[in-house]
Structures are given as C-alpha cells and as structure tokens.
Amino acid sequence: MAEEKEREKSQVIEDEAPEKDEKEACEQQPQDAETGEPAAEGGEADEAAKLSAELDTLKATIEKMQKDYLLLMAEFDNFRKRTLREKADLIKNGNENCMKAILPVIDDFERGLAAVEESNDLNGVKEGMNLIYNKFKSFLEQNGVKEIPTKDADFDTEYHEAVTTFPAPDPAQKGKVIDTVQKGYTLNDKVIRFAKVVVGE
C-alpha cells in the first residue's frame, strides 16, 4: 500500500515538472503588452533608426542635386543666349577693322581727284595714282588677299577660268595662259575670285 502511494506521488511530481519548466520559460521571455507577442529586440529598433537616418540623408542629397541641376540649366541657357548674341554681333561688325583700314585709301583717292582738277601735270597725277594703287594693294596683302599669278602660268582649273582659247603663237605656250581678261584673288589661300584667262591651244 505504501509503495502504491509512493508511485502516485512520484507520478504527480513528474507531471508538474514540464508545467513548471514551461512557466519559467514564459516568465523569462518578455511579452508585448498589447499583442502578447515577444517584444522586439533592441537591435532591430537601432537598425530601423539607422535606415530612417540614411533615407533622410538621401532625400536631402537628391533635393540638393535637383537644385544644382536647375541652376546649371539656367546658366547654360544664359550662356547659349549670350553666345548667339555675340555671334550675331561678330557677323554684323566683323569687317569693322577692315573698313577702318580702307578709309585712308579713300582719303588718298579724294586728294588725288582734287589734285587732278588743279594740276595739268599728267606725270604727277600718274605718279600719285600709282602710290594710291600700291598702298591699297599692300593693304590687301596684309589682310591675306593675294593676286593669282597668270603670266606664263600653266592653265589650272583650281585658280583659272578659261573664257576662250587661242592658237598659241609658240608650241611651248600650248596649255598655258597667254592673256588675262580679269585678275583673280585668294583670301588666306582660298580662291575668292577665279582669274579669267585666255588659254593657248
């Protein structure tokens, strides 16, 4: 009889042990006040705060980049307008210096014409006209304008325009320029007017 009671007591102790262990485990794990779920760990809260701070930083960076972009676009638009305006002014007034340099030549022509009316010295008038011509020719050369050579030159379609052909008086003149109808000129080595010539055949 005593042995039977001892077995029952031992069985009760064994049945109570799991309940006690479960209760202790529940007491050791903190519970959320509202949901009854285990409370979030402190590490997760720190990670969320870190991500939130990074997001705020990215938003501020994007906002600054947008402002910088708008400012850059405005500056580029102003630069484009200014460049177009300067280009238009250059096209309009680009030959100003050239025109200023021609004015003294015009002055010389006017003085020469006045001298012709007051003088009967033909040689003096001729000498004056040669001076004006040479001065003007020198001005053209200083500005890159050069006369295309034609005398005894081989006919070259790059520089010459044949207005007609003529029997060459000498076989050596065949294919060469034997007369010039109108002089040609280059500007900085670019043809601005072809020389009109007669070619020997």
Protein backbone atom coordinates (compact mmCIF):
# COMPACT_ATOMS: atom_id res chain seq x y z
CA MET A 1 0.00 0.00 0.00
CA ALA A 2 2.82 2.35 0.90
CA GLU A 3 4.59 1.52 -2.34
CA GLU A 4 1.49 2.40 -4.40
CA LYS A 5 1.21 5.81 -2.69
CA GLU A 6 4.89 6.42 -3.30
CA ARG A 7 4.45 5.71 -7.07
CA GLU A 8 1.44 8.07 -7.29
CA LYS A 9 3.42 10.84 -5.57
CA SER A 10 6.35 10.33 -7.95
CA GLN A 11 3.99 10.46 -10.96
CA VAL A 12 2.47 13.78 -9.75
CA ILE A 13 5.95 15.30 -9.39
CA GLU A 14 6.90 14.22 -12.92
CA ASP A 15 3.65 15.68 -14.37
CA GLU A 16 4.20 19.01 -12.60
CA ALA A 17 7.82 19.37 -13.81
CA PRO A 18 7.06 20.19 -17.53
CA GLU A 19 4.42 22.72 -16.49
CA LYS A 20 6.93 24.35 -14.16
CA ASP A 21 9.62 24.47 -16.89
CA GLU A 22 7.17 25.98 -19.40
CA LYS A 23 6.04 28.58 -16.86
CA GLU A 24 9.64 29.54 -16.11
CA ALA A 25 10.41 29.87 -19.84
CA CYS A 26 7.41 32.15 -20.32
CA GLU A 27 8.43 34.28 -17.37
CA GLN A 28 11.96 34.66 -18.77
CA GLN A 29 10.74 35.82 -22.27
CA PRO A 30 9.27 39.42 -22.16
CA GLN A 31 5.81 39.77 -23.69
CA ASP A 32 4.36 42.65 -25.72
CA ALA A 33 1.74 44.44 -23.61
CA GLU A 34 -0.90 44.64 -26.38
CA THR A 35 -0.38 41.58 -28.60
CA GLY A 36 1.15 39.15 -26.21
CA GLU A 37 3.97 38.58 -28.74
CA PRO A 38 7.60 38.61 -27.67
CA ALA A 39 8.89 42.22 -27.54
CA ALA A 40 11.18 43.40 -30.45
CA GLU A 41 14.84 43.24 -29.70
CA GLY A 42 16.81 46.50 -29.22
CA GLY A 43 19.00 45.71 -32.27
CA GLU A 44 16.03 45.84 -34.65
CA ALA A 45 14.99 49.25 -33.32
CA ASP A 46 18.52 50.58 -33.83
CA GLU A 47 18.58 49.23 -37.41
CA ALA A 48 15.25 50.93 -38.18
CA ALA A 49 16.54 54.24 -36.81
CA LYS A 50 19.72 53.90 -38.90
CA LEU A 51 17.76 53.21 -42.09
CA SER A 52 15.49 56.18 -41.38
CA ALA A 53 18.52 58.46 -40.97
CA GLU A 54 20.05 57.18 -44.23
CA LEU A 55 16.75 57.78 -46.03
CA ASP A 56 16.64 61.37 -44.76
CA THR A 57 20.23 61.89 -45.94
CA LEU A 58 19.42 60.52 -49.41
CA LYS A 59 16.36 62.75 -49.67
CA ALA A 60 18.45 65.81 -48.79
CA THR A 61 21.11 64.79 -51.34
CA ILE A 62 18.53 64.33 -54.11
CA GLU A 63 16.95 67.70 -53.32
CA LYS A 64 20.35 69.41 -53.50
CA MET A 65 21.17 67.68 -56.81
CA GLN A 66 17.85 68.81 -58.27
CA LYS A 67 18.56 72.42 -57.25
CA ASP A 68 22.08 72.22 -58.70
CA TYR A 69 20.69 70.77 -61.94
CA LEU A 70 18.14 73.57 -62.31
CA LEU A 71 20.85 76.16 -61.61
CA LEU A 72 23.16 74.56 -64.18
CA MET A 73 20.41 74.52 -66.81
CA ALA A 74 19.69 78.20 -66.18
CA GLU A 75 23.39 79.06 -66.51
CA PHE A 76 23.67 77.05 -69.74
CA ASP A 77 20.62 78.79 -71.20
CA ASN A 78 22.15 82.19 -70.39
CA PHE A 79 25.45 81.08 -71.94
CA ARG A 80 23.68 79.91 -75.10
CA LYS A 81 21.81 83.20 -75.46
CA ARG A 82 24.98 85.22 -74.86
CA THR A 83 26.92 83.16 -77.41
CA LEU A 84 24.23 83.63 -80.06
CA ARG A 85 24.19 87.36 -79.39
CA GLU A 86 27.98 87.63 -79.62
CA LYS A 87 27.98 85.59 -82.83
CA ALA A 88 25.35 87.88 -84.36
CA ASP A 89 27.39 90.94 -83.37
CA LEU A 90 30.53 89.37 -84.85
CA ILE A 91 28.78 88.70 -88.17
CA LYS A 92 27.35 92.21 -88.20
CA ASN A 93 30.51 94.07 -87.23
CA GLY A 94 33.23 91.55 -88.10
CA ASN A 95 34.55 93.63 -91.02
CA GLU A 96 34.74 96.82 -88.94
CA ASN A 97 38.55 96.79 -88.70
CA CYS A 98 38.84 96.07 -92.41
CA MET A 99 36.62 99.00 -93.29
CA LYS A 100 38.57 101.31 -90.98
CA ALA A 101 41.80 100.36 -92.74
CA ILE A 102 40.31 101.20 -96.15
CA LEU A 103 39.29 104.72 -95.14
CA PRO A 104 42.82 106.21 -95.53
CA VAL A 105 42.94 104.83 -99.08
CA ILE A 106 39.66 106.59 -99.84
CA ASP A 107 41.16 109.78 -98.41
CA ASP A 108 44.11 109.41 -100.81
CA PHE A 109 41.75 108.94 -103.76
CA GLU A 110 39.84 112.09 -102.84
CA ARG A 111 43.04 114.11 -102.56
CA GLY A 112 44.23 112.69 -105.89
CA LEU A 113 41.00 113.65 -107.63
CA ALA A 114 41.25 117.16 -106.22
CA ALA A 115 44.84 117.42 -107.46
CA VAL A 116 43.80 116.35 -110.98
CA GLU A 117 41.38 119.27 -111.19
CA GLU A 118 44.01 121.78 -110.06
CA SER A 119 47.03 120.45 -111.98
CA ASN A 120 47.93 119.92 -115.60
CA ASP A 121 50.92 117.75 -114.70
CA LEU A 122 49.94 114.38 -116.15
CA ASN A 123 53.06 112.66 -114.89
CA GLY A 124 52.42 113.92 -111.36
CA VAL A 125 48.83 112.61 -111.47
CA LYS A 126 50.03 109.26 -112.76
CA GLU A 127 52.63 109.01 -110.00
CA GLY A 128 50.02 109.87 -107.38
CA MET A 129 47.63 107.22 -108.70
CA ASN A 130 50.41 104.61 -108.60
CA LEU A 131 51.12 105.47 -104.98
CA ILE A 132 47.45 105.02 -104.07
CA TYR A 133 47.26 101.75 -106.00
CA ASN A 134 50.35 100.31 -104.32
CA LYS A 135 49.10 101.41 -100.92
CA PHE A 136 45.76 99.70 -101.47
CA LYS A 137 47.43 96.55 -102.83
CA SER A 138 49.69 96.42 -99.77
CA PHE A 139 46.62 96.74 -97.54
CA LEU A 140 45.01 93.76 -99.30
CA GLU A 141 48.13 91.62 -98.90
CA GLN A 142 48.33 92.47 -95.19
CA ASN A 143 44.80 91.14 -94.84
CA GLY A 144 45.52 87.87 -96.65
CA VAL A 145 44.37 88.86 -100.15
CA LYS A 146 46.79 87.85 -102.90
CA GLU A 147 46.67 88.07 -106.69
CA ILE A 148 46.59 84.75 -108.57
CA PRO A 149 49.64 84.52 -110.88
CA THR A 150 48.74 84.16 -114.55
CA LYS A 151 51.70 85.32 -116.62
CA ASP A 152 53.19 82.30 -118.46
CA ALA A 153 51.40 80.04 -115.96
CA ASP A 154 50.07 76.60 -116.80
CA PHE A 155 46.28 76.63 -117.02
CA ASP A 156 44.96 75.35 -113.69
CA THR A 157 41.23 74.90 -113.12
CA GLU A 158 41.86 75.33 -109.38
CA TYR A 159 42.68 79.00 -109.99
CA HIS A 160 41.83 79.88 -113.60
CA GLU A 161 38.64 80.16 -115.61
CA ALA A 162 39.11 79.87 -119.37
CA VAL A 163 36.91 82.36 -121.17
CA THR A 164 38.26 81.29 -124.54
CA THR A 165 41.14 79.56 -126.29
CA PHE A 166 43.50 80.99 -128.86
CA PRO A 167 46.06 79.44 -131.22
CA ALA A 168 49.36 79.58 -129.38
CA PRO A 169 51.99 81.62 -131.25
CA ASP A 170 54.62 79.27 -129.83
CA PRO A 171 54.21 75.49 -129.30
CA ALA A 172 55.64 75.97 -125.79
CA GLN A 173 52.58 78.10 -124.90
CA LYS A 174 50.05 75.36 -125.57
CA GLY A 175 48.01 74.76 -122.42
CA LYS A 176 49.35 77.95 -120.88
CA VAL A 177 47.73 81.28 -120.08
CA ILE A 178 48.51 83.69 -122.89
CA ASP A 179 46.31 86.58 -121.74
CA THR A 180 44.38 87.70 -118.66
CA VAL A 181 40.89 89.14 -119.04
CA GLN A 182 40.28 89.66 -115.31
CA LYS A 183 42.62 89.12 -112.37
CA GLY A 184 41.81 86.54 -109.74
CA TYR A 185 42.44 86.64 -105.99
CA THR A 186 42.78 84.35 -102.99
CA LEU A 187 41.99 85.11 -99.36
CA ASN A 188 44.20 83.13 -96.99
CA ASP A 189 44.89 80.67 -99.85
CA LYS A 190 41.18 80.24 -100.64
CA VAL A 191 40.03 81.38 -104.08
CA ILE A 192 37.57 84.25 -103.78
CA ARG A 193 37.63 85.06 -107.49
CA PHE A 194 38.96 82.91 -110.33
CA ALA A 195 41.27 84.56 -112.83
CA LYS A 196 39.54 84.80 -116.22
CA VAL A 197 42.10 83.91 -118.85
CA VAL A 198 42.72 83.04 -122.48
CA VAL A 199 44.39 79.66 -122.95
CA GLY A 200 46.75 78.76 -125.79
CA GLU A 201 45.93 75.75 -127.94
